[in-house]
């Protein structure tokens, strides 16, 4: 209960700490003593927070202003919020919050906060300030979020480049480790086995493309490293874009989420063991368990329909070309109805033969597919192929009512 109260408190805090509106920045200019910095927040325990966060701090001791511009917020009150979120049509927005409140919310979540001052001249600081406040206008603050290509980190990178066109250079060739987008996000997912499972299930082959060093910066940690290795032109000379990283708050490493034994890999191998046990029992008793077959293929078929809708009925780029549809086949839901019956039409037997063959090809060519599959899918594919092969074999056996039977 304490965890739920804590989360509720954090949500209320985030709502209350937002600055009142754009009018407070209208016509405001920075003093020469002002500074602008990149804020990087470490991973959190929840899936939405596991990849970290980026924001921009603007502090002016002359005016007393100390605020954070944050591209990672959205409005729960937006009409059809959940439908838009599912379809990839949800607008995120640039918000502004008081720095003390921003940091407090992250300390409450035990997430480290780091800061890098941008090495800008007073004129450049004013240019970037004007860019941020113009972005914060009600007409400009909303954008269509994309996790890999348009998020809280890429917006900051792109904003700095747009403010100083041709003057910022990211010296990040050493980032290149032949990593795909999936490899990059996998770096953060060991504490989130179920989140890792869901991501590998829903996201298709597009995220198995090798990312360029520049594209690595969709992750806040790599944005921080990118800024640390970047340079900017000033008055005919080239200088580092940022200063050294400062620690605003360091998390307590002892306050971590304990490991859980019940992972997707364990669950899927349990499912395989159950399917194997049913198959062996059916074989020994010379029967076919119709209810088990119907349930198994119905669930996999429903899963396939969800994956197909994520591909075809949403604007999410990363959910396209999902090779998981080779085993989570939507038409399984139709075949499941016939598997609950005593007699199987010939086309159902043909369908199951194809299913068994596809499962075999998937398993044999597992490492070479253009999409990296989660290890938990292996026992599911194995179970589907095994059960399809058994049903076909059983249906071809001569009918001996005294010995062979099917059961509900």
mmCIF file of C-alpha atoms in Angstrom:
data_model
loop_
_atom_site.group_PDB
_atom_site.id
_atom_site.type_symbol
_atom_site.label_atom_id
_atom_site.label_comp_id
_atom_site.label_asym_id
_atom_site.label_seq_id
_atom_site.Cartn_x
_atom_site.Cartn_y
_atom_site.Cartn_z
ATOM 1 C CA UNK A 1 0.000 0.000 0.000
ATOM 2 C CA UNK A 2 2.879 2.371 0.773
ATOM 3 C CA UNK A 3 4.161 1.955 -2.807
ATOM 4 C CA UNK A 4 0.773 2.941 -4.254
ATOM 5 C CA UNK A 5 0.569 5.991 -1.982
ATOM 6 C CA UNK A 6 4.083 6.995 -2.970
ATOM 7 C CA UNK A 7 3.254 6.787 -6.689
ATOM 8 C CA UNK A 8 0.059 8.796 -6.174
ATOM 9 C CA UNK A 9 2.028 11.427 -4.270
ATOM 10 C CA UNK A 10 4.591 11.656 -7.079
ATOM 11 C CA UNK A 11 1.874 12.111 -9.702
ATOM 12 C CA UNK A 12 0.309 14.922 -7.673
ATOM 13 C CA UNK A 13 3.715 16.508 -7.172
ATOM 14 C CA UNK A 14 4.423 16.452 -10.910
ATOM 15 C CA UNK A 15 1.067 18.083 -11.584
ATOM 16 C CA UNK A 16 1.569 20.815 -9.013
ATOM 17 C CA UNK A 17 5.150 21.679 -9.900
ATOM 18 C CA UNK A 18 4.389 22.687 -13.508
ATOM 19 C CA UNK A 19 4.884 26.386 -14.141
ATOM 20 C CA UNK A 20 1.794 28.463 -14.715
ATOM 21 C CA UNK A 21 2.175 29.223 -18.407
ATOM 22 C CA UNK A 22 4.004 30.838 -21.272
ATOM 23 C CA UNK A 23 3.046 34.378 -20.236
ATOM 24 C CA UNK A 24 5.688 34.384 -17.480
ATOM 25 C CA UNK A 25 8.433 34.060 -20.151
ATOM 26 C CA UNK A 26 6.992 36.549 -22.629
ATOM 27 C CA UNK A 27 9.533 39.268 -23.367
ATOM 28 C CA UNK A 28 11.978 37.908 -20.779
ATOM 29 C CA UNK A 29 15.692 38.021 -21.578
ATOM 30 C CA UNK A 30 18.529 36.298 -19.799
ATOM 31 C CA UNK A 31 21.166 38.183 -17.866
ATOM 32 C CA UNK A 32 24.889 37.616 -18.627
ATOM 33 C CA UNK A 33 25.074 35.578 -15.397
ATOM 34 C CA UNK A 34 22.517 33.025 -16.586
ATOM 35 C CA UNK A 35 23.494 29.475 -17.448
ATOM 36 C CA UNK A 36 21.822 26.670 -19.378
ATOM 37 C CA UNK A 37 22.549 23.005 -18.710
ATOM 38 C CA UNK A 38 21.615 19.515 -19.821
ATOM 39 C CA UNK A 39 19.939 17.443 -17.109
ATOM 40 C CA UNK A 40 20.196 13.664 -17.264
ATOM 41 C CA UNK A 41 18.220 11.396 -14.924
ATOM 42 C CA UNK A 42 19.069 7.760 -14.329
ATOM 43 C CA UNK A 43 16.846 4.717 -14.768
ATOM 44 C CA UNK A 44 13.883 4.102 -12.491
ATOM 45 C CA UNK A 45 12.256 0.915 -11.272
ATOM 46 C CA UNK A 46 9.175 1.240 -13.488
ATOM 47 C CA UNK A 47 9.252 0.339 -17.189
ATOM 48 C CA UNK A 48 8.353 3.891 -18.270
ATOM 49 C CA UNK A 49 11.394 5.169 -16.356
ATOM 50 C CA UNK A 50 13.932 2.450 -17.076
ATOM 51 C CA UNK A 51 15.577 4.276 -20.009
ATOM 52 C CA UNK A 52 16.241 7.474 -18.055
ATOM 53 C CA UNK A 53 15.252 11.020 -18.912
ATOM 54 C CA UNK A 54 16.679 14.251 -20.347
ATOM 55 C CA UNK A 55 15.685 17.871 -19.748
ATOM 56 C CA UNK A 56 17.127 21.389 -19.998
ATOM 57 C CA UNK A 57 17.735 23.638 -16.992
ATOM 58 C CA UNK A 58 17.799 27.425 -17.268
ATOM 59 C CA UNK A 59 19.062 29.287 -14.196
ATOM 60 C CA UNK A 60 19.393 33.048 -13.929
ATOM 61 C CA UNK A 61 20.557 34.259 -10.490
ATOM 62 C CA UNK A 62 19.766 37.874 -11.396
ATOM 63 C CA UNK A 63 16.043 37.248 -11.930
ATOM 64 C CA UNK A 64 15.848 34.282 -9.537
ATOM 65 C CA UNK A 65 14.566 32.017 -12.313
ATOM 66 C CA UNK A 66 15.469 28.331 -12.057
ATOM 67 C CA UNK A 67 13.329 26.170 -14.285
ATOM 68 C CA UNK A 68 13.471 22.934 -16.278
ATOM 69 C CA UNK A 69 12.148 22.517 -19.802
ATOM 70 C CA UNK A 70 10.877 18.965 -20.176
ATOM 71 C CA UNK A 71 9.860 17.380 -23.499
ATOM 72 C CA UNK A 72 8.683 14.174 -21.848
ATOM 73 C CA UNK A 73 5.201 15.087 -20.595
ATOM 74 C CA UNK A 74 1.673 14.497 -21.858
ATOM 75 C CA UNK A 75 -1.868 15.456 -20.908
ATOM 76 C CA UNK A 76 -4.064 12.747 -19.354
ATOM 77 C CA UNK A 77 -7.080 14.966 -20.070
ATOM 78 C CA UNK A 78 -6.578 14.803 -23.828
ATOM 79 C CA UNK A 79 -9.694 13.339 -25.500
ATOM 80 C CA UNK A 80 -9.424 9.610 -26.284
ATOM 81 C CA UNK A 81 -6.119 9.475 -24.391
ATOM 82 C CA UNK A 82 -5.760 5.685 -24.210
ATOM 83 C CA UNK A 83 -6.904 5.089 -27.794
ATOM 84 C CA UNK A 84 -4.422 7.671 -29.100
ATOM 85 C CA UNK A 85 -1.666 6.160 -26.961
ATOM 86 C CA UNK A 86 -2.341 2.674 -28.353
ATOM 87 C CA UNK A 87 -2.479 3.910 -31.948
ATOM 88 C CA UNK A 88 0.702 6.004 -31.689
ATOM 89 C CA UNK A 89 -1.172 9.268 -32.144
ATOM 90 C CA UNK A 90 -0.650 10.721 -28.663
ATOM 91 C CA UNK A 91 0.888 14.179 -28.533
ATOM 92 C CA UNK A 92 3.639 14.784 -25.997
ATOM 93 C CA UNK A 93 4.455 18.325 -25.000
ATOM 94 C CA UNK A 94 7.171 20.615 -23.756
ATOM 95 C CA UNK A 95 6.456 21.620 -20.171
ATOM 96 C CA UNK A 96 8.250 23.898 -17.730
ATOM 97 C CA UNK A 97 8.731 23.153 -14.030
ATOM 98 C CA UNK A 98 10.637 24.590 -11.102
ATOM 99 C CA UNK A 99 14.007 22.911 -10.792
ATOM 100 C CA UNK A 100 13.690 22.202 -7.069
ATOM 101 C CA UNK A 101 10.394 20.376 -7.632
ATOM 102 C CA UNK A 102 11.779 18.494 -10.625
ATOM 103 C CA UNK A 103 14.752 17.209 -8.625
ATOM 104 C CA UNK A 104 12.571 16.406 -5.618
ATOM 105 C CA UNK A 105 10.381 14.102 -7.720
ATOM 106 C CA UNK A 106 13.457 12.168 -8.862
ATOM 107 C CA UNK A 107 14.931 11.904 -5.384
ATOM 108 C CA UNK A 108 11.614 10.439 -4.247
ATOM 109 C CA UNK A 109 12.048 7.762 -6.928
ATOM 110 C CA UNK A 110 15.706 7.240 -5.945
ATOM 111 C CA UNK A 111 16.919 8.258 -9.407
ATOM 112 C CA UNK A 112 20.231 10.022 -9.893
ATOM 113 C CA UNK A 113 20.254 13.499 -11.435
ATOM 114 C CA UNK A 114 23.305 14.819 -13.320
ATOM 115 C CA UNK A 115 24.013 18.202 -14.875
ATOM 116 C CA UNK A 116 26.264 19.453 -17.686
ATOM 117 C CA UNK A 117 26.564 23.201 -18.284
ATOM 118 C CA UNK A 118 26.367 24.209 -21.938
ATOM 119 C CA UNK A 119 29.457 26.206 -22.845
ATOM 120 C CA UNK A 120 27.647 29.069 -24.581
ATOM 121 C CA UNK A 121 28.409 32.756 -24.947
ATOM 122 C CA UNK A 122 25.801 35.178 -23.543
ATOM 123 C CA UNK A 123 24.564 35.729 -27.108
ATOM 124 C CA UNK A 124 24.271 31.981 -27.715
ATOM 125 C CA UNK A 125 22.473 31.467 -24.413
ATOM 126 C CA UNK A 126 19.980 34.111 -25.426
ATOM 127 C CA UNK A 127 19.513 32.410 -28.812
ATOM 128 C CA UNK A 128 18.802 29.062 -27.193
ATOM 129 C CA UNK A 129 16.545 30.687 -24.598
ATOM 130 C CA UNK A 130 14.499 32.225 -27.401
ATOM 131 C CA UNK A 131 14.321 28.813 -29.083
ATOM 132 C CA UNK A 132 13.048 27.168 -25.892
ATOM 133 C CA UNK A 133 10.448 29.819 -25.107
ATOM 134 C CA UNK A 134 9.249 29.802 -28.707
ATOM 135 C CA UNK A 135 8.958 26.004 -28.469
ATOM 136 C CA UNK A 136 6.974 26.502 -25.264
ATOM 137 C CA UNK A 137 4.295 28.582 -27.020
ATOM 138 C CA UNK A 138 0.914 26.817 -26.850
ATOM 139 C CA UNK A 139 0.936 26.471 -30.628
ATOM 140 C CA UNK A 140 4.400 24.867 -30.682
ATOM 141 C CA UNK A 141 4.771 22.800 -27.518
ATOM 142 C CA UNK A 142 2.998 19.635 -28.724
ATOM 143 C CA UNK A 143 4.641 16.994 -30.887
ATOM 144 C CA UNK A 144 3.913 13.444 -32.029
ATOM 145 C CA UNK A 145 6.110 11.272 -29.819
ATOM 146 C CA UNK A 146 8.270 8.489 -31.238
ATOM 147 C CA UNK A 147 10.347 6.493 -28.750
ATOM 148 C CA UNK A 148 13.330 5.994 -31.077
ATOM 149 C CA UNK A 149 13.328 9.096 -33.262
ATOM 150 C CA UNK A 150 11.441 11.921 -31.541
ATOM 151 C CA UNK A 151 11.546 11.887 -27.749
ATOM 152 C CA UNK A 152 12.765 13.876 -24.739
ATOM 153 C CA UNK A 153 16.424 13.316 -25.692
ATOM 154 C CA UNK A 154 16.315 13.776 -29.475
ATOM 155 C CA UNK A 155 14.272 16.967 -29.079
ATOM 156 C CA UNK A 156 17.097 18.525 -27.058
ATOM 157 C CA UNK A 157 19.783 17.390 -29.498
ATOM 158 C CA UNK A 158 17.775 18.602 -32.496
ATOM 159 C CA UNK A 159 16.933 21.890 -30.750
ATOM 160 C CA UNK A 160 20.592 22.719 -30.100
ATOM 161 C CA UNK A 161 21.468 21.929 -33.715
ATOM 162 C CA UNK A 162 18.547 24.016 -34.987
ATOM 163 C CA UNK A 163 19.592 26.975 -32.826
ATOM 164 C CA UNK A 164 23.219 26.830 -33.984
ATOM 165 C CA UNK A 165 23.052 25.394 -37.533
ATOM 166 C CA UNK A 166 26.353 24.002 -38.753
ATOM 167 C CA UNK A 167 28.184 25.026 -35.568
ATOM 168 C CA UNK A 168 27.704 21.915 -33.421
ATOM 169 C CA UNK A 169 29.702 18.780 -34.121
ATOM 170 C CA UNK A 170 29.194 15.475 -32.304
ATOM 171 C CA UNK A 171 32.503 13.578 -32.139
ATOM 172 C CA UNK A 172 30.946 10.213 -31.393
ATOM 173 C CA UNK A 173 32.395 7.734 -33.866
ATOM 174 C CA UNK A 174 33.618 5.703 -30.884
ATOM 175 C CA UNK A 175 29.957 4.958 -30.058
ATOM 176 C CA UNK A 176 29.803 2.611 -33.042
ATOM 177 C CA UNK A 177 29.674 -0.914 -31.643
ATOM 178 C CA UNK A 178 27.451 -2.413 -34.351
ATOM 179 C CA UNK A 179 24.452 -2.250 -32.041
ATOM 180 C CA UNK A 180 20.848 -2.348 -33.202
ATOM 181 C CA UNK A 181 18.081 -0.338 -31.568
ATOM 182 C CA UNK A 182 16.942 -3.534 -29.855
ATOM 183 C CA UNK A 183 20.464 -4.162 -28.544
ATOM 184 C CA UNK A 184 20.553 -0.630 -27.129
ATOM 185 C CA UNK A 185 17.299 -0.872 -25.221
ATOM 186 C CA UNK A 186 18.214 -4.368 -24.030
ATOM 187 C CA UNK A 187 21.048 -2.745 -22.055
ATOM 188 C CA UNK A 188 18.402 -1.290 -19.714
ATOM 189 C CA UNK A 189 15.968 -4.192 -19.493
ATOM 190 C CA UNK A 190 17.565 -6.872 -17.267
ATOM 191 C CA UNK A 191 15.672 -5.472 -14.220
ATOM 192 C CA UNK A 192 12.452 -5.554 -16.290
ATOM 193 C CA UNK A 193 12.080 -9.128 -17.637
ATOM 194 C CA UNK A 194 8.370 -8.702 -18.340
ATOM 195 C CA UNK A 195 8.929 -5.351 -20.012
ATOM 196 C CA UNK A 196 11.677 -6.898 -22.143
ATOM 197 C CA UNK A 197 9.292 -9.721 -23.089
ATOM 198 C CA UNK A 198 6.524 -7.304 -24.071
ATOM 199 C CA UNK A 199 8.864 -5.125 -26.123
ATOM 200 C CA UNK A 200 10.317 -8.101 -28.011
ATOM 201 C CA UNK A 201 6.784 -9.365 -28.619
ATOM 202 C CA UNK A 202 5.278 -6.106 -29.884
ATOM 203 C CA UNK A 203 8.176 -4.474 -31.739
ATOM 204 C CA UNK A 204 9.174 -5.854 -35.101
ATOM 205 C CA UNK A 205 12.144 -5.975 -37.446
ATOM 206 C CA UNK A 206 12.584 -2.160 -37.845
ATOM 207 C CA UNK A 207 14.345 -1.962 -34.468
ATOM 208 C CA UNK A 208 16.802 -4.685 -35.502
ATOM 209 C CA UNK A 209 18.430 -2.255 -37.908
ATOM 210 C CA UNK A 210 21.933 -1.221 -36.891
ATOM 211 C CA UNK A 211 21.802 2.242 -35.320
ATOM 212 C CA UNK A 212 24.287 4.965 -36.222
ATOM 213 C CA UNK A 213 26.265 6.640 -33.409
ATOM 214 C CA UNK A 214 24.126 9.755 -33.944
ATOM 215 C CA UNK A 215 20.959 7.689 -33.469
ATOM 216 C CA UNK A 216 22.268 6.281 -30.182
ATOM 217 C CA UNK A 217 21.341 9.638 -28.671
ATOM 218 C CA UNK A 218 17.666 8.721 -28.440
ATOM 219 C CA UNK A 219 18.772 7.364 -25.051
ATOM 220 C CA UNK A 220 19.453 10.004 -22.375
ATOM 221 C CA UNK A 221 22.738 8.380 -21.291
ATOM 222 C CA UNK A 222 24.065 8.529 -24.839
ATOM 223 C CA UNK A 223 22.767 12.083 -25.267
ATOM 224 C CA UNK A 224 24.831 13.053 -22.219
ATOM 225 C CA UNK A 225 27.900 11.295 -23.669
ATOM 226 C CA UNK A 226 27.240 12.875 -27.061
ATOM 227 C CA UNK A 227 27.128 16.369 -25.559
ATOM 228 C CA UNK A 228 30.274 15.636 -23.547
ATOM 229 C CA UNK A 229 32.139 14.826 -26.791
ATOM 230 C CA UNK A 230 30.602 17.618 -28.881
ATOM 231 C CA UNK A 231 32.102 20.943 -29.889
ATOM 232 C CA UNK A 232 30.571 24.291 -30.851
ATOM 233 C CA UNK A 233 31.945 27.185 -32.863
ATOM 234 C CA UNK A 234 32.292 30.491 -31.019
ATOM 235 C CA UNK A 235 33.770 33.655 -32.498
ATOM 236 C CA UNK A 236 35.864 31.763 -35.022
ATOM 237 C CA UNK A 237 37.128 29.116 -32.595
ATOM 238 C CA UNK A 238 35.924 25.663 -31.584
ATOM 239 C CA UNK A 239 35.232 24.866 -27.922
ATOM 240 C CA UNK A 240 33.668 21.920 -26.015
ATOM 241 C CA UNK A 241 29.895 22.086 -25.968
ATOM 242 C CA UNK A 242 29.622 21.185 -22.281
ATOM 243 C CA UNK A 243 31.582 21.267 -19.062
ATOM 244 C CA UNK A 244 32.173 18.340 -16.751
ATOM 245 C CA UNK A 245 29.264 16.311 -15.415
ATOM 246 C CA UNK A 246 28.120 17.393 -11.954
ATOM 247 C CA UNK A 247 26.116 15.259 -9.570
ATOM 248 C CA UNK A 248 22.904 16.918 -8.394
ATOM 249 C CA UNK A 249 21.624 13.799 -6.638
ATOM 250 C CA UNK A 250 23.120 10.315 -6.387
ATOM 251 C CA UNK A 251 20.746 7.421 -5.889
ATOM 252 C CA UNK A 252 21.092 4.909 -3.085
ATOM 253 C CA UNK A 253 22.212 1.678 -4.824
ATOM 254 C CA UNK A 254 20.843 -0.434 -1.984
ATOM 255 C CA UNK A 255 17.267 0.613 -2.739
ATOM 256 C CA UNK A 256 16.833 -1.718 -5.705
ATOM 257 C CA UNK A 257 14.005 -3.961 -6.828
ATOM 258 C CA UNK A 258 14.659 -7.595 -5.839
ATOM 259 C CA UNK A 259 15.041 -10.160 -8.604
ATOM 260 C CA UNK A 260 11.962 -12.203 -9.386
ATOM 261 C CA UNK A 261 12.068 -15.911 -10.171
ATOM 262 C CA UNK A 262 8.813 -15.930 -12.117
ATOM 263 C CA UNK A 263 10.001 -14.540 -15.448
ATOM 264 C CA UNK A 264 8.579 -14.913 -18.976
ATOM 265 C CA UNK A 265 11.207 -17.559 -19.722
ATOM 266 C CA UNK A 266 10.059 -19.615 -16.732
ATOM 267 C CA UNK A 267 6.389 -19.175 -17.665
ATOM 268 C CA UNK A 268 6.884 -20.203 -21.292
ATOM 269 C CA UNK A 269 8.873 -23.301 -20.373
ATOM 270 C CA UNK A 270 6.107 -24.196 -17.899
ATOM 271 C CA UNK A 271 3.593 -23.856 -20.756
ATOM 272 C CA UNK A 272 5.761 -26.118 -22.911
ATOM 273 C CA UNK A 273 6.009 -28.665 -20.084
ATOM 274 C CA UNK A 274 2.221 -28.676 -19.721
ATOM 275 C CA UNK A 275 1.710 -29.129 -23.484
ATOM 276 C CA UNK A 276 4.295 -31.914 -23.489
ATOM 277 C CA UNK A 277 2.613 -33.600 -20.526
ATOM 278 C CA UNK A 278 -0.808 -33.413 -22.212
ATOM 279 C CA UNK A 279 0.665 -34.806 -25.436
ATOM 280 C CA UNK A 280 2.382 -37.725 -23.688
ATOM 281 C CA UNK A 281 -0.754 -38.470 -21.686
ATOM 282 C CA UNK A 282 -2.861 -38.342 -24.851
ATOM 283 C CA UNK A 283 -0.437 -40.687 -26.574
ATOM 284 C CA UNK A 284 -0.485 -43.185 -23.728
ATOM 285 C CA UNK A 285 -4.283 -43.125 -23.508
ATOM 286 C CA UNK A 286 -4.761 -43.015 -27.293
ATOM 287 C CA UNK A 287 -6.774 -39.819 -27.324
ATOM 288 C CA UNK A 288 -6.762 -36.090 -28.202
ATOM 289 C CA UNK A 289 -7.533 -33.412 -25.618
ATOM 290 C CA UNK A 290 -9.829 -31.122 -27.588
ATOM 291 C CA UNK A 291 -10.305 -28.480 -24.887
ATOM 292 C CA UNK A 292 -6.556 -28.071 -24.414
ATOM 293 C CA UNK A 293 -6.006 -27.704 -28.156
ATOM 294 C CA UNK A 294 -8.832 -25.199 -28.499
ATOM 295 C CA UNK A 295 -7.580 -23.098 -25.571
ATOM 296 C CA UNK A 296 -3.924 -23.101 -26.620
ATOM 297 C CA UNK A 297 -4.513 -22.127 -30.238
ATOM 298 C CA UNK A 298 -7.219 -19.628 -29.305
ATOM 299 C CA UNK A 299 -4.848 -17.737 -26.986
ATOM 300 C CA UNK A 300 -2.029 -17.715 -29.554
ATOM 301 C CA UNK A 301 -4.479 -16.596 -32.262
ATOM 302 C CA UNK A 302 -5.738 -13.705 -30.123
ATOM 303 C CA UNK A 303 -2.142 -12.684 -29.494
ATOM 304 C CA UNK A 304 -1.511 -12.725 -33.239
ATOM 305 C CA UNK A 305 -4.506 -10.460 -33.877
ATOM 306 C CA UNK A 306 -3.122 -7.927 -31.385
ATOM 307 C CA UNK A 307 0.295 -7.974 -33.089
ATOM 308 C CA UNK A 308 -1.308 -7.600 -36.516
ATOM 309 C CA UNK A 309 -3.352 -4.599 -35.322
ATOM 310 C CA UNK A 310 -0.226 -3.011 -33.836
ATOM 311 C CA UNK A 311 1.360 -3.327 -37.271
ATOM 312 C CA UNK A 312 -1.525 -2.274 -39.501
ATOM 313 C CA UNK A 313 -3.841 -0.123 -37.365
ATOM 314 C CA UNK A 314 -1.358 2.137 -35.572
ATOM 315 C CA UNK A 315 1.254 4.745 -36.493
ATOM 316 C CA UNK A 316 3.983 3.053 -34.447
ATOM 317 C CA UNK A 317 6.911 2.573 -36.844
ATOM 318 C CA UNK A 318 8.563 -0.003 -34.599
ATOM 319 C CA UNK A 319 5.604 -2.420 -34.579
ATOM 320 C CA UNK A 320 5.746 -3.045 -38.345
ATOM 321 C CA UNK A 321 7.196 -6.165 -40.021
ATOM 322 C CA UNK A 322 6.814 -8.254 -36.888
ATOM 323 C CA UNK A 323 8.160 -11.752 -37.539
ATOM 324 C CA UNK A 324 6.464 -13.006 -34.376
ATOM 325 C CA UNK A 325 3.418 -13.353 -36.620
ATOM 326 C CA UNK A 326 5.089 -16.449 -38.067
ATOM 327 C CA UNK A 327 4.210 -18.324 -34.876
ATOM 328 C CA UNK A 328 1.499 -16.114 -33.327
ATOM 329 C CA UNK A 329 -0.645 -16.550 -36.438
ATOM 330 C CA UNK A 330 -3.994 -14.698 -36.257
ATOM 331 C CA UNK A 331 -5.802 -17.471 -38.148
ATOM 332 C CA UNK A 332 -5.095 -19.839 -35.249
ATOM 333 C CA UNK A 333 -8.214 -18.339 -33.698
ATOM 334 C CA UNK A 334 -10.340 -19.793 -36.530
ATOM 335 C CA UNK A 335 -8.653 -23.187 -36.438
ATOM 336 C CA UNK A 336 -9.097 -23.296 -32.653
ATOM 337 C CA UNK A 337 -12.870 -23.579 -33.134
ATOM 338 C CA UNK A 338 -12.436 -26.729 -35.250
ATOM 339 C CA UNK A 339 -9.903 -28.196 -32.825
ATOM 340 C CA UNK A 340 -12.694 -28.296 -30.254
ATOM 341 C CA UNK A 341 -14.664 -30.665 -32.481
ATOM 342 C CA UNK A 342 -14.431 -34.444 -32.815
ATOM 343 C CA UNK A 343 -13.779 -34.615 -36.564
ATOM 344 C CA UNK A 344 -11.291 -32.339 -38.320
ATOM 345 C CA UNK A 345 -11.854 -31.139 -41.904
ATOM 346 C CA UNK A 346 -9.034 -31.983 -44.292
ATOM 347 C CA UNK A 347 -8.079 -28.300 -44.661
ATOM 348 C CA UNK A 348 -7.507 -28.064 -40.896
ATOM 349 C CA UNK A 349 -5.082 -30.990 -41.085
ATOM 350 C CA UNK A 350 -3.286 -29.275 -43.971
ATOM 351 C CA UNK A 351 -3.184 -26.038 -41.976
ATOM 352 C CA UNK A 352 -1.629 -27.840 -38.998
ATOM 353 C CA UNK A 353 0.989 -29.474 -41.229
ATOM 354 C CA UNK A 354 1.963 -26.000 -42.464
ATOM 355 C CA UNK A 355 2.033 -24.771 -38.847
ATOM 356 C CA UNK A 356 4.352 -27.607 -37.844
ATOM 357 C CA UNK A 357 6.661 -26.932 -40.794
ATOM 358 C CA UNK A 358 6.793 -23.181 -40.072
ATOM 359 C CA UNK A 359 7.570 -23.923 -36.424
ATOM 360 C CA UNK A 360 10.407 -26.243 -37.452
ATOM 361 C CA UNK A 361 11.878 -23.662 -39.849
ATOM 362 C CA UNK A 362 11.631 -20.980 -37.156
ATOM 363 C CA UNK A 363 13.465 -23.135 -34.638
ATOM 364 C CA UNK A 364 16.208 -24.292 -37.017
ATOM 365 C CA UNK A 365 16.879 -20.800 -38.403
ATOM 366 C CA UNK A 366 16.384 -19.046 -35.033
ATOM 367 C CA UNK A 367 19.715 -17.111 -34.968
ATOM 368 C CA UNK A 368 19.502 -15.936 -38.617
ATOM 369 C CA UNK A 369 16.096 -14.272 -38.827
ATOM 370 C CA UNK A 370 16.169 -10.502 -39.545
ATOM 371 C CA UNK A 371 14.353 -9.992 -36.250
ATOM 372 C CA UNK A 372 15.832 -10.983 -32.899
ATOM 373 C CA UNK A 373 13.381 -13.179 -31.005
ATOM 374 C CA UNK A 374 13.069 -13.280 -27.234
ATOM 375 C CA UNK A 375 14.367 -16.547 -25.765
ATOM 376 C CA UNK A 376 10.991 -17.108 -24.094
ATOM 377 C CA UNK A 377 9.366 -17.538 -27.521
ATOM 378 C CA UNK A 378 11.413 -20.675 -28.233
ATOM 379 C CA UNK A 379 9.389 -23.028 -25.976
ATOM 380 C CA UNK A 380 6.124 -21.552 -27.285
ATOM 381 C CA UNK A 381 7.098 -22.243 -30.900
ATOM 382 C CA UNK A 382 8.273 -25.704 -29.881
ATOM 383 C CA UNK A 383 4.940 -26.406 -28.162
ATOM 384 C CA UNK A 384 2.900 -25.149 -31.131
ATOM 385 C CA UNK A 385 4.816 -27.283 -33.609
ATOM 386 C CA UNK A 386 4.755 -30.360 -31.395
ATOM 387 C CA UNK A 387 1.028 -30.128 -30.760
ATOM 388 C CA UNK A 388 0.247 -29.477 -34.442
ATOM 389 C CA UNK A 389 2.278 -32.545 -35.425
ATOM 390 C CA UNK A 390 0.522 -34.710 -32.830
ATOM 391 C CA UNK A 391 -2.961 -33.621 -33.913
ATOM 392 C CA UNK A 392 -2.166 -34.419 -37.560
ATOM 393 C CA UNK A 393 -0.656 -37.772 -36.614
ATOM 394 C CA UNK A 394 -3.616 -38.656 -34.405
ATOM 395 C CA UNK A 395 -6.161 -37.700 -37.084
ATOM 396 C CA UNK A 396 -4.557 -40.166 -39.515
ATOM 397 C CA UNK A 397 -4.786 -43.125 -37.171
ATOM 398 C CA UNK A 398 -7.474 -45.744 -37.967
ATOM 399 C CA UNK A 399 -10.512 -45.332 -35.763
ATOM 400 C CA UNK A 400 -10.766 -48.009 -33.086
ATOM 401 C CA UNK A 401 -13.476 -46.905 -30.748
ATOM 402 C CA UNK A 402 -12.366 -49.297 -28.062
ATOM 403 C CA UNK A 403 -8.916 -47.813 -27.886
ATOM 404 C CA UNK A 404 -8.686 -44.439 -29.610
ATOM 405 C CA UNK A 405 -10.744 -41.551 -28.379
ATOM 406 C CA UNK A 406 -10.864 -37.809 -28.036
ATOM 407 C CA UNK A 407 -11.757 -36.083 -24.824
ATOM 408 C CA UNK A 408 -13.026 -32.697 -23.908
#
